[in-house]
Amino acid sequence: MSSQALPQVETLPGWKKWIYALGQFGWSLASYAAGNLLVYFYFPPEEAGQAVFPVMIVQGFVLGVLTIIGLIFWFGRVFDAVTDPIIAVLSDRNNAKIGRRRFFLLISSVPFALLSILIFMPPFGTGAGANVWANSLWVFITVVLFYLSMTMYVTPYFAWLSELGHTSDERLGLSTRISVTWALGFMVGSQSVALQGVLEGFGFEAVAAFRGVIILFAVVSLICMLLPVLLIDERRYCNAVPSSQGIWTSLKSVIKIENFLRFTLSDFAYWVALTFINSGMVYFVTVLLELPKEFYSTLILVLFLLSFAFYGPVNLLAKRAGKKNLLIIAFIIFGITYGFAFFLGLWPLPAQVQGFLVVIFASVSIATFGILPNAMVSDMAEAFAIETGEYKAGVFFGFRTFMQKMGQSVAALLLPSLIKIGAPEGSLTGVLGVRLLAVLALVFCLGGMLLLLWYDEKKINAVLAKNQEAPAQAEV
């Protein structure tokens, strides 16, 4: 079945495109600590021979080789991944008057921001007097609820991109904008450890300093997440065509597309590798380079400032060389980055220089993956709508984020166990284990690159080009 023409809608003004992108800044900032510093807070590295934070949850091995925080982080990501396609379908089917995407963004913003704080506030004591099992249960419950609220915001938000952008170039432009604001949110969030150190310098103890930073970021993120809801009228800028299909029917119709499945499997591999560098960087700094924890924030800041320099070239090259080719190159560079990271602390260079070289390499790949995958999923969703008449961008993005978060969950499960390998008695981290993070990430980069070789970009572009060549037919 071919799609019928839909009523013409307005093109989103430039300033509203940035308002839309600010929602990405908000959720990126709100999710940073839970996604990247959960292990750091509950499984802290040592500084001057003492753990940065006191004991709050169970820290020993369970089930032989796993940890409580690793299992919580893993389950939260798995739960998040499973709910992604469900929320996606519900969003596609929604008929709310304010807009099917805006409705979900509205109801999820406040709990999302609030839970980003509560995750780090277990109420059953710290240190020797802590009830570590009760605190562990608190963290488990808040992590699950946090990821549910995050899914309810993020999945419809991404689906909105496909509908606010009416051409491939518009979608690439929106994807570039949200890549910029995601990176800014990530970059601001990455300063949590540095700001914690600043507050400690004013006399705050470590836990209070860290929580103070998280509360500040939650307030800022809530304001930014609400701006698109308040200022973008979905009915003016989007053709809202609610899907009539049920959850499983809708999911199966998308998953059976081999081209899309290849892409999402490759994306899964990338997110495993990225999570290892996002969550593992603080251990590269403190364990391999033996530098203060605050240097981690400096590296992340430099990483994303450098990535901005590549946003323009990536946007231009994607139009000329193709998105697929650029992603393959990005995988290769990311693999080289992890190969270099394996030898951190062993290169005949100052420790700070070694750290900066890692982020210089990584910035190219992060810029590329920050822009292109969302634009590619939008193109695939639009091509599907052209061919079938079914407008199900939510399901496309829902399954893509399902695979993304499954990748993050695998990394989250493995990371705490890996960093304990080779740890001396009385310590939570070992040099060998941290180096193994780099090896495993390199393997996933290789796998992601090989999968992407089978992605057929020409087929998608042909469908989109054919549709744009016949505007008169689309208006009948």
Coordinates of C-alpha atoms in Angstrom, one line a residue:
M1 CA 0.0 0.0 0.0
S2 CA 1.4 3.4 -0.9
S3 CA 0.9 6.4 1.3
Q4 CA -1.8 8.9 0.6
A5 CA -1.0 12.6 0.6
L6 CA -1.3 14.4 3.9
P7 CA -2.3 18.0 4.5
Q8 CA 0.6 20.5 4.2
V9 CA 2.0 21.6 7.6
E10 CA 4.3 24.5 8.5
T11 CA 8.0 24.2 8.5
L12 CA 9.5 24.6 12.0
P13 CA 11.1 28.0 12.3
G14 CA 14.8 28.1 13.1
W15 CA 14.4 29.3 16.7
K16 CA 11.9 26.6 17.4
K17 CA 14.3 24.0 16.1
W18 CA 16.7 25.1 18.8
I19 CA 13.9 25.0 21.3
Y20 CA 13.3 21.4 20.3
A21 CA 17.0 20.8 20.7
L22 CA 17.0 22.2 24.2
G23 CA 14.8 19.3 25.3
Q24 CA 17.7 17.1 24.3
F25 CA 20.1 19.2 26.5
G26 CA 17.6 18.7 29.4
W27 CA 17.4 14.9 29.2
S28 CA 21.1 14.5 28.5
L29 CA 21.9 16.5 31.6
A30 CA 19.3 14.7 33.7
S31 CA 20.5 11.3 32.7
Y32 CA 24.2 11.9 32.9
A33 CA 24.9 11.0 36.6
A34 CA 22.6 8.0 36.6
G35 CA 24.0 6.7 33.4
N36 CA 27.7 7.4 33.9
L37 CA 28.4 8.1 37.6
L38 CA 26.3 5.4 39.4
V39 CA 29.3 3.0 39.6
Y40 CA 31.5 5.9 40.6
F41 CA 29.2 6.9 43.5
Y42 CA 28.5 3.5 44.8
F43 CA 31.7 1.7 43.8
P44 CA 34.2 4.7 44.2
P45 CA 37.8 4.8 43.3
E46 CA 40.4 5.7 45.9
E47 CA 42.0 9.0 46.4
A48 CA 45.0 9.4 48.8
G49 CA 44.4 5.8 49.9
Q50 CA 40.8 6.3 50.8
A51 CA 37.5 5.7 48.9
V52 CA 36.0 8.9 47.6
F53 CA 32.6 8.0 49.1
P54 CA 31.7 5.9 52.2
V55 CA 30.0 2.5 51.9
M56 CA 26.2 2.8 51.2
I57 CA 25.3 -0.5 49.4
V58 CA 26.6 -4.0 49.2
Q59 CA 30.0 -3.9 47.5
G60 CA 31.2 -7.4 47.5
F61 CA 30.8 -10.0 44.8
V62 CA 27.4 -11.8 44.4
L63 CA 26.7 -14.8 42.3
G64 CA 30.4 -15.5 42.1
V65 CA 31.7 -12.7 39.8
L66 CA 28.9 -10.0 39.7
T67 CA 28.3 -7.0 41.9
I68 CA 25.1 -5.5 43.3
I69 CA 25.6 -2.2 41.6
G70 CA 26.4 -3.9 38.3
L71 CA 23.2 -6.0 38.5
I72 CA 21.2 -2.9 39.4
F73 CA 22.7 -0.9 36.5
W74 CA 22.2 -3.8 34.2
F75 CA 18.6 -4.5 35.2
G76 CA 17.7 -0.8 34.9
R77 CA 19.0 -0.7 31.4
V78 CA 17.3 -3.9 30.4
F79 CA 14.0 -2.7 31.9
D80 CA 14.6 0.6 30.1
A81 CA 15.2 -1.2 26.8
V82 CA 12.2 -3.4 27.1
T83 CA 9.8 -0.5 27.8
D84 CA 11.2 1.5 24.8
P85 CA 9.2 -0.2 22.1
I86 CA 6.1 -0.4 24.3
I87 CA 6.2 3.4 24.9
A88 CA 7.0 3.9 21.3
V89 CA 3.8 2.1 20.1
L90 CA 1.7 3.8 22.7
S91 CA 3.1 7.1 21.5
D92 CA 2.3 6.2 17.9
R93 CA -1.2 5.3 18.8
N94 CA -1.9 8.3 21.1
N95 CA -4.6 10.8 20.2
A96 CA -4.0 13.4 22.9
K97 CA -5.2 16.9 21.8
I98 CA -1.9 18.6 22.7
G99 CA -0.1 16.1 20.4
R100 CA 0.8 12.4 20.7
R101 CA 4.5 13.2 21.4
R102 CA 4.0 16.3 23.6
F103 CA 1.7 14.4 25.9
F104 CA 4.4 11.9 26.9
L105 CA 7.0 14.6 27.2
L106 CA 4.7 16.6 29.5
I107 CA 3.9 13.8 32.0
S108 CA 7.4 12.4 32.2
S109 CA 9.5 15.6 32.7
V110 CA 9.0 16.1 36.5
P111 CA 9.5 12.5 37.6
F112 CA 12.5 12.2 35.3
A113 CA 14.2 15.1 36.9
L114 CA 13.2 14.2 40.5
L115 CA 14.4 10.6 40.2
S116 CA 17.7 11.7 38.8
I117 CA 18.3 13.1 42.4
L118 CA 16.7 10.3 44.4
I119 CA 18.9 7.6 42.9
F120 CA 21.8 9.1 44.9
M121 CA 20.0 9.6 48.2
P122 CA 19.5 6.2 49.8
P123 CA 18.0 7.0 53.3
F124 CA 19.4 4.1 55.4
G125 CA 22.7 5.6 56.5
T126 CA 26.3 5.7 55.2
G127 CA 29.6 4.1 56.3
A128 CA 29.8 1.7 59.1
G129 CA 26.2 2.4 60.3
A130 CA 24.6 1.9 56.9
N131 CA 21.9 -0.7 56.2
V132 CA 23.5 -1.7 53.0
W133 CA 20.8 -4.1 51.9
A134 CA 18.0 -1.6 52.5
N135 CA 20.0 1.1 50.6
S136 CA 20.6 -1.4 47.8
L137 CA 16.8 -2.0 47.5
W138 CA 16.3 1.8 47.4
V139 CA 18.8 2.2 44.6
F140 CA 17.2 -0.7 42.6
I141 CA 13.7 0.8 42.9
T142 CA 14.7 4.4 42.0
V143 CA 16.8 3.2 39.1
V144 CA 13.9 1.3 37.6
L145 CA 11.5 4.2 38.0
F146 CA 14.1 6.6 36.7
Y147 CA 14.6 4.6 33.5
L148 CA 10.8 4.3 33.0
S149 CA 10.4 8.1 33.2
M150 CA 13.4 8.6 30.9
T151 CA 11.9 6.2 28.3
M152 CA 8.6 8.1 28.4
Y153 CA 10.4 11.3 27.5
V154 CA 13.2 10.2 25.2
T155 CA 11.5 7.7 22.9
P156 CA 8.6 10.1 21.8
Y157 CA 11.1 12.9 21.7
F158 CA 13.2 11.1 19.1
A159 CA 10.1 10.1 17.1
W160 CA 9.1 13.8 17.0
L161 CA 12.3 14.5 15.0
S162 CA 11.1 12.4 12.1
E163 CA 7.8 14.4 12.0
L164 CA 9.2 17.9 12.6
G165 CA 11.7 17.4 9.8
H166 CA 9.8 17.1 6.5
T167 CA 12.8 16.3 4.3
S168 CA 16.0 14.3 4.6
D169 CA 18.1 17.5 4.9
E170 CA 15.7 19.0 7.5
R171 CA 16.0 15.8 9.6
L172 CA 19.8 15.9 9.3
G173 CA 19.7 19.5 10.4
L174 CA 17.6 18.6 13.5
S175 CA 19.7 15.6 14.2
T176 CA 22.8 17.9 14.1
R177 CA 21.2 20.4 16.5
I178 CA 20.2 17.7 19.0
S179 CA 23.7 16.3 18.8
V180 CA 25.1 19.6 19.8
T181 CA 22.7 20.0 22.7
W182 CA 23.2 16.4 23.8
A183 CA 26.9 16.9 23.8
L184 CA 26.5 20.2 25.8
G185 CA 24.3 18.4 28.3
F186 CA 26.8 15.6 28.6
M187 CA 29.7 18.0 28.8
V188 CA 28.0 20.0 31.6
G189 CA 27.1 16.7 33.4
S190 CA 30.7 15.6 33.1
Q191 CA 31.7 18.5 35.3
S192 CA 29.9 16.8 38.2
V193 CA 33.1 15.4 39.6
A194 CA 35.0 18.7 39.2
L195 CA 32.2 20.7 40.8
Q196 CA 32.1 18.2 43.6
G197 CA 35.8 19.0 44.2
V198 CA 35.1 22.7 44.2
L199 CA 32.4 22.3 46.9
E200 CA 34.7 20.1 48.9
G201 CA 37.1 22.9 48.8
F202 CA 34.5 25.1 50.5
G203 CA 34.1 22.6 53.3
F204 CA 31.4 20.3 52.1
E205 CA 31.9 16.6 52.6
A206 CA 32.0 14.4 49.5
V207 CA 28.5 13.0 49.5
A208 CA 26.8 16.4 50.2
A209 CA 29.0 18.1 47.5
F210 CA 28.1 15.5 44.9
R211 CA 24.4 15.6 45.7
G212 CA 24.4 19.4 45.6
V213 CA 25.6 19.3 42.0
I214 CA 23.1 16.7 41.0
I215 CA 20.2 18.8 42.5
L216 CA 21.3 21.9 40.6
F217 CA 21.5 19.9 37.3
A218 CA 18.1 18.4 37.8
V219 CA 16.5 21.9 38.1
V220 CA 18.2 23.1 34.9
S221 CA 17.3 19.9 33.1
L222 CA 13.6 20.1 34.0
I223 CA 13.3 23.7 32.6
C224 CA 14.9 22.6 29.4
M225 CA 12.8 19.5 29.0
L226 CA 9.6 21.5 29.4
L227 CA 10.5 24.2 26.8
P228 CA 9.6 22.1 23.7
V229 CA 6.3 21.1 25.3
L230 CA 5.3 24.7 26.0
L231 CA 6.6 26.3 22.8
I232 CA 6.1 23.9 19.9
D233 CA 2.5 23.2 18.7
E234 CA 2.6 19.7 17.3
R235 CA -0.5 20.2 15.3
R236 CA 1.0 23.1 13.3
Y237 CA 4.3 21.4 12.4
C238 CA 3.6 17.7 12.2
N239 CA 1.2 15.4 10.3
A240 CA -0.1 13.4 13.2
V241 CA -1.3 10.1 11.8
P242 CA -1.9 7.8 14.8
S243 CA -1.2 4.1 14.1
S244 CA -4.0 1.6 14.5
Q245 CA -1.8 -1.5 15.0
G246 CA -1.2 -3.3 18.3
I247 CA 2.1 -3.4 20.0
W248 CA 3.3 -6.8 18.7
T249 CA 2.1 -6.3 15.2
S250 CA 3.7 -2.9 15.0
L251 CA 7.0 -4.2 16.4
K252 CA 7.1 -7.2 14.1
S253 CA 6.5 -5.1 11.0
V254 CA 9.6 -3.1 11.8
I255 CA 12.0 -5.8 13.2
K256 CA 11.5 -7.9 10.1
I257 CA 13.1 -5.2 8.0
E258 CA 16.6 -6.8 7.5
N259 CA 18.3 -3.4 6.7
F260 CA 17.0 -1.8 9.9
L261 CA 17.9 -4.9 12.0
R262 CA 21.5 -4.8 10.7
F263 CA 21.8 -1.1 11.5
T264 CA 20.4 -1.6 15.1
L265 CA 22.8 -4.5 15.8
S266 CA 25.7 -2.3 14.7
D267 CA 24.4 0.4 16.9
F268 CA 24.2 -2.0 19.9
A269 CA 27.9 -2.7 19.5
Y270 CA 28.7 1.0 19.4
W271 CA 26.8 1.7 22.6
V272 CA 28.7 -1.0 24.5
A273 CA 31.9 0.6 23.5
L274 CA 30.7 4.1 24.2
T275 CA 29.5 3.1 27.7
F276 CA 32.9 1.7 28.5
I277 CA 34.5 5.0 27.8
N278 CA 31.8 7.1 29.4
S279 CA 31.7 5.1 32.6
G280 CA 35.2 3.8 32.5
M281 CA 37.1 7.1 31.8
V282 CA 37.2 8.0 35.5
Y283 CA 39.1 4.7 36.1
F284 CA 41.4 5.3 33.1
V285 CA 42.3 8.6 34.8
T286 CA 42.6 7.4 38.4
V287 CA 43.9 3.8 38.0
L288 CA 45.9 3.8 34.8
L289 CA 47.2 7.3 34.7
E290 CA 47.2 7.8 38.5
L291 CA 45.8 11.3 38.2
P292 CA 43.3 13.1 40.4
K293 CA 39.6 12.4 39.8
E294 CA 39.0 16.0 38.7
F295 CA 41.1 15.4 35.6
Y296 CA 38.3 13.2 34.4
S297 CA 36.0 16.2 34.1
T298 CA 38.7 18.1 32.2
L299 CA 39.0 15.3 29.7
I300 CA 35.3 15.0 29.1
L301 CA 35.0 18.7 28.7
V302 CA 37.8 18.7 26.1
L303 CA 36.3 15.6 24.4
F304 CA 33.0 17.3 23.7
L305 CA 34.5 20.7 22.8
L306 CA 36.7 18.9 20.2
S307 CA 33.7 17.0 18.9
F308 CA 31.9 20.2 18.1
A309 CA 34.7 21.1 15.7
F310 CA 33.8 18.0 13.7
Y311 CA 30.0 18.6 13.5
G312 CA 30.2 20.9 10.5
P313 CA 32.5 18.6 8.5
V314 CA 30.4 15.5 9.4
N315 CA 27.2 17.2 8.2
L316 CA 28.8 18.2 4.9
L317 CA 30.5 14.9 4.3
A318 CA 27.4 12.9 5.1
K319 CA 25.6 14.6 2.1
R320 CA 28.6 13.9 -0.2
A321 CA 30.1 10.6 0.9
G322 CA 27.0 9.0 2.6
K323 CA 26.2 8.4 6.2
K324 CA 27.1 4.7 6.1
N325 CA 30.7 5.3 4.9
L326 CA 31.3 7.9 7.7
L327 CA 30.0 5.6 10.4
I328 CA 32.4 2.8 9.2
I329 CA 35.3 5.3 9.4
A330 CA 34.1 6.3 12.9
F331 CA 34.1 2.7 14.1
I332 CA 37.7 2.3 12.9
I333 CA 38.9 5.4 14.7
F334 CA 37.0 4.4 17.9
G335 CA 38.8 1.0 17.8
I336 CA 42.2 2.7 17.4
T337 CA 41.2 4.9 20.4
Y338 CA 40.7 1.9 22.6
G339 CA 43.8 0.2 21.3
F340 CA 45.8 3.3 22.5
A341 CA 43.8 3.4 25.8
F342 CA 44.9 -0.2 26.6
F343 CA 48.5 1.1 27.1
L344 CA 47.7 4.2 29.2
G345 CA 50.3 4.7 31.8
L346 CA 52.8 2.7 29.8
W347 CA 53.5 5.2 27.0
P348 CA 56.7 7.3 27.3
L349 CA 54.6 10.4 27.6
P350 CA 53.3 12.6 30.5
A351 CA 50.1 11.1 31.9
Q352 CA 48.1 14.2 31.0
V353 CA 49.2 14.0 27.4
Q354 CA 48.1 10.4 27.2
G355 CA 44.7 11.3 28.5
F356 CA 44.3 14.2 26.0
L357 CA 45.4 11.9 23.1
V358 CA 42.5 9.5 24.0
V359 CA 39.9 12.2 23.8
I360 CA 41.3 13.7 20.6
F361 CA 40.9 10.3 18.9
A362 CA 37.5 9.7 20.5
S363 CA 36.0 13.1 19.6
V364 CA 35.9 12.3 15.9
S365 CA 33.9 9.1 16.4
I366 CA 31.6 10.7 19.0
A367 CA 30.8 13.6 16.7
T368 CA 29.9 11.2 13.9
F369 CA 27.8 8.9 16.0
G370 CA 26.2 11.8 17.7
I371 CA 24.7 13.1 14.4
L372 CA 24.2 10.4 11.8
P373 CA 22.3 7.5 13.5
N374 CA 19.2 9.6 14.4
A375 CA 19.1 11.0 10.9
M376 CA 19.4 7.5 9.4
V377 CA 16.6 6.1 11.6
S378 CA 14.4 9.1 10.6
D379 CA 15.2 8.3 6.9
M380 CA 14.3 4.7 7.4
A381 CA 11.0 5.6 9.2
E382 CA 10.1 8.0 6.4
A383 CA 10.9 5.5 3.6
F384 CA 8.8 2.9 5.4
A385 CA 5.9 5.4 5.6
I386 CA 6.2 6.2 1.9
E387 CA 6.1 2.5 0.9
T388 CA 3.4 1.3 3.4
G389 CA 1.4 4.3 4.4
E390 CA 2.1 3.5 8.1
Y391 CA 3.6 6.4 10.1
K392 CA 5.4 4.6 12.9
A393 CA 8.5 6.7 13.6
G394 CA 8.0 5.9 17.3
V395 CA 8.5 2.2 16.8
F396 CA 11.6 2.8 14.7
F397 CA 13.2 4.9 17.3
G398 CA 11.8 2.8 20.1
F399 CA 13.5 -0.4 18.8
R400 CA 16.7 1.6 18.0
T401 CA 16.8 2.8 21.6
F402 CA 16.0 -0.7 22.8
M403 CA 19.1 -2.0 21.1
Q404 CA 21.1 1.1 22.3
K405 CA 20.1 0.5 25.9
M406 CA 20.7 -3.3 25.7
G407 CA 24.2 -2.3 24.7
Q408 CA 24.5 0.0 27.7
S409 CA 23.1 -2.7 30.0
V410 CA 25.7 -5.3 28.8
A411 CA 28.4 -2.8 29.5
A412 CA 26.9 -1.8 32.8
L413 CA 26.8 -5.5 33.9
L414 CA 30.4 -6.2 32.9
L415 CA 32.1 -2.9 34.0
P416 CA 32.1 -3.3 37.8
S417 CA 33.2 -6.9 37.6
L418 CA 36.0 -6.2 35.1
I419 CA 37.5 -3.3 37.1
K420 CA 37.8 -5.6 40.2
I421 CA 40.0 -8.0 38.2
G422 CA 43.5 -7.8 39.7
A423 CA 42.5 -5.5 42.5
P424 CA 44.8 -5.6 45.5
E425 CA 43.3 -6.6 48.8
G426 CA 41.2 -3.8 50.3
S427 CA 40.7 -2.0 47.0
L428 CA 37.8 -2.1 44.5
T429 CA 39.8 -1.5 41.3
G430 CA 42.6 -3.3 39.5
V431 CA 44.9 -2.2 36.7
L432 CA 44.4 -5.4 34.7
G433 CA 40.6 -5.1 34.9
V434 CA 40.6 -1.5 33.7
R435 CA 42.8 -2.5 30.7
L436 CA 40.4 -5.3 29.9
L437 CA 37.7 -2.6 29.4
A438 CA 39.7 -1.2 26.5
V439 CA 40.2 -4.7 24.9
L440 CA 36.5 -5.6 25.1
A441 CA 35.5 -2.2 23.7
L442 CA 37.8 -2.7 20.8
V443 CA 36.2 -6.1 20.0
F444 CA 32.7 -4.5 20.0
C445 CA 34.0 -1.7 17.7
L446 CA 35.2 -4.3 15.2
G447 CA 31.9 -6.2 15.4
G448 CA 29.8 -3.0 14.8
M449 CA 31.9 -2.0 11.8
L450 CA 31.4 -5.5 10.2
L451 CA 27.7 -5.4 10.7
L452 CA 27.4 -1.9 9.2
L453 CA 29.1 -3.2 6.0
W454 CA 25.8 -5.0 5.2
Y455 CA 23.6 -2.0 5.7
D456 CA 22.0 -1.0 2.3
E457 CA 21.9 2.8 2.4
K458 CA 21.3 3.1 -1.4
K459 CA 17.9 1.4 -1.1
I460 CA 16.7 4.0 1.5
N461 CA 18.0 6.9 -0.5
A462 CA 16.3 5.7 -3.6
V463 CA 12.9 5.5 -1.9
L464 CA 13.3 9.0 -0.5
A465 CA 14.5 10.5 -3.8
K466 CA 11.6 8.9 -5.8
N467 CA 9.1 10.4 -3.4
Q468 CA 10.7 13.9 -3.7
E469 CA 10.7 13.7 -7.4
A470 CA 6.9 13.5 -7.6
P471 CA 5.6 16.4 -5.5
A472 CA 2.6 16.8 -7.7
Q473 CA 1.5 13.2 -7.1
A474 CA 1.9 13.7 -3.3
E475 CA -0.6 16.6 -3.4
V476 CA -3.4 14.6 -5.1

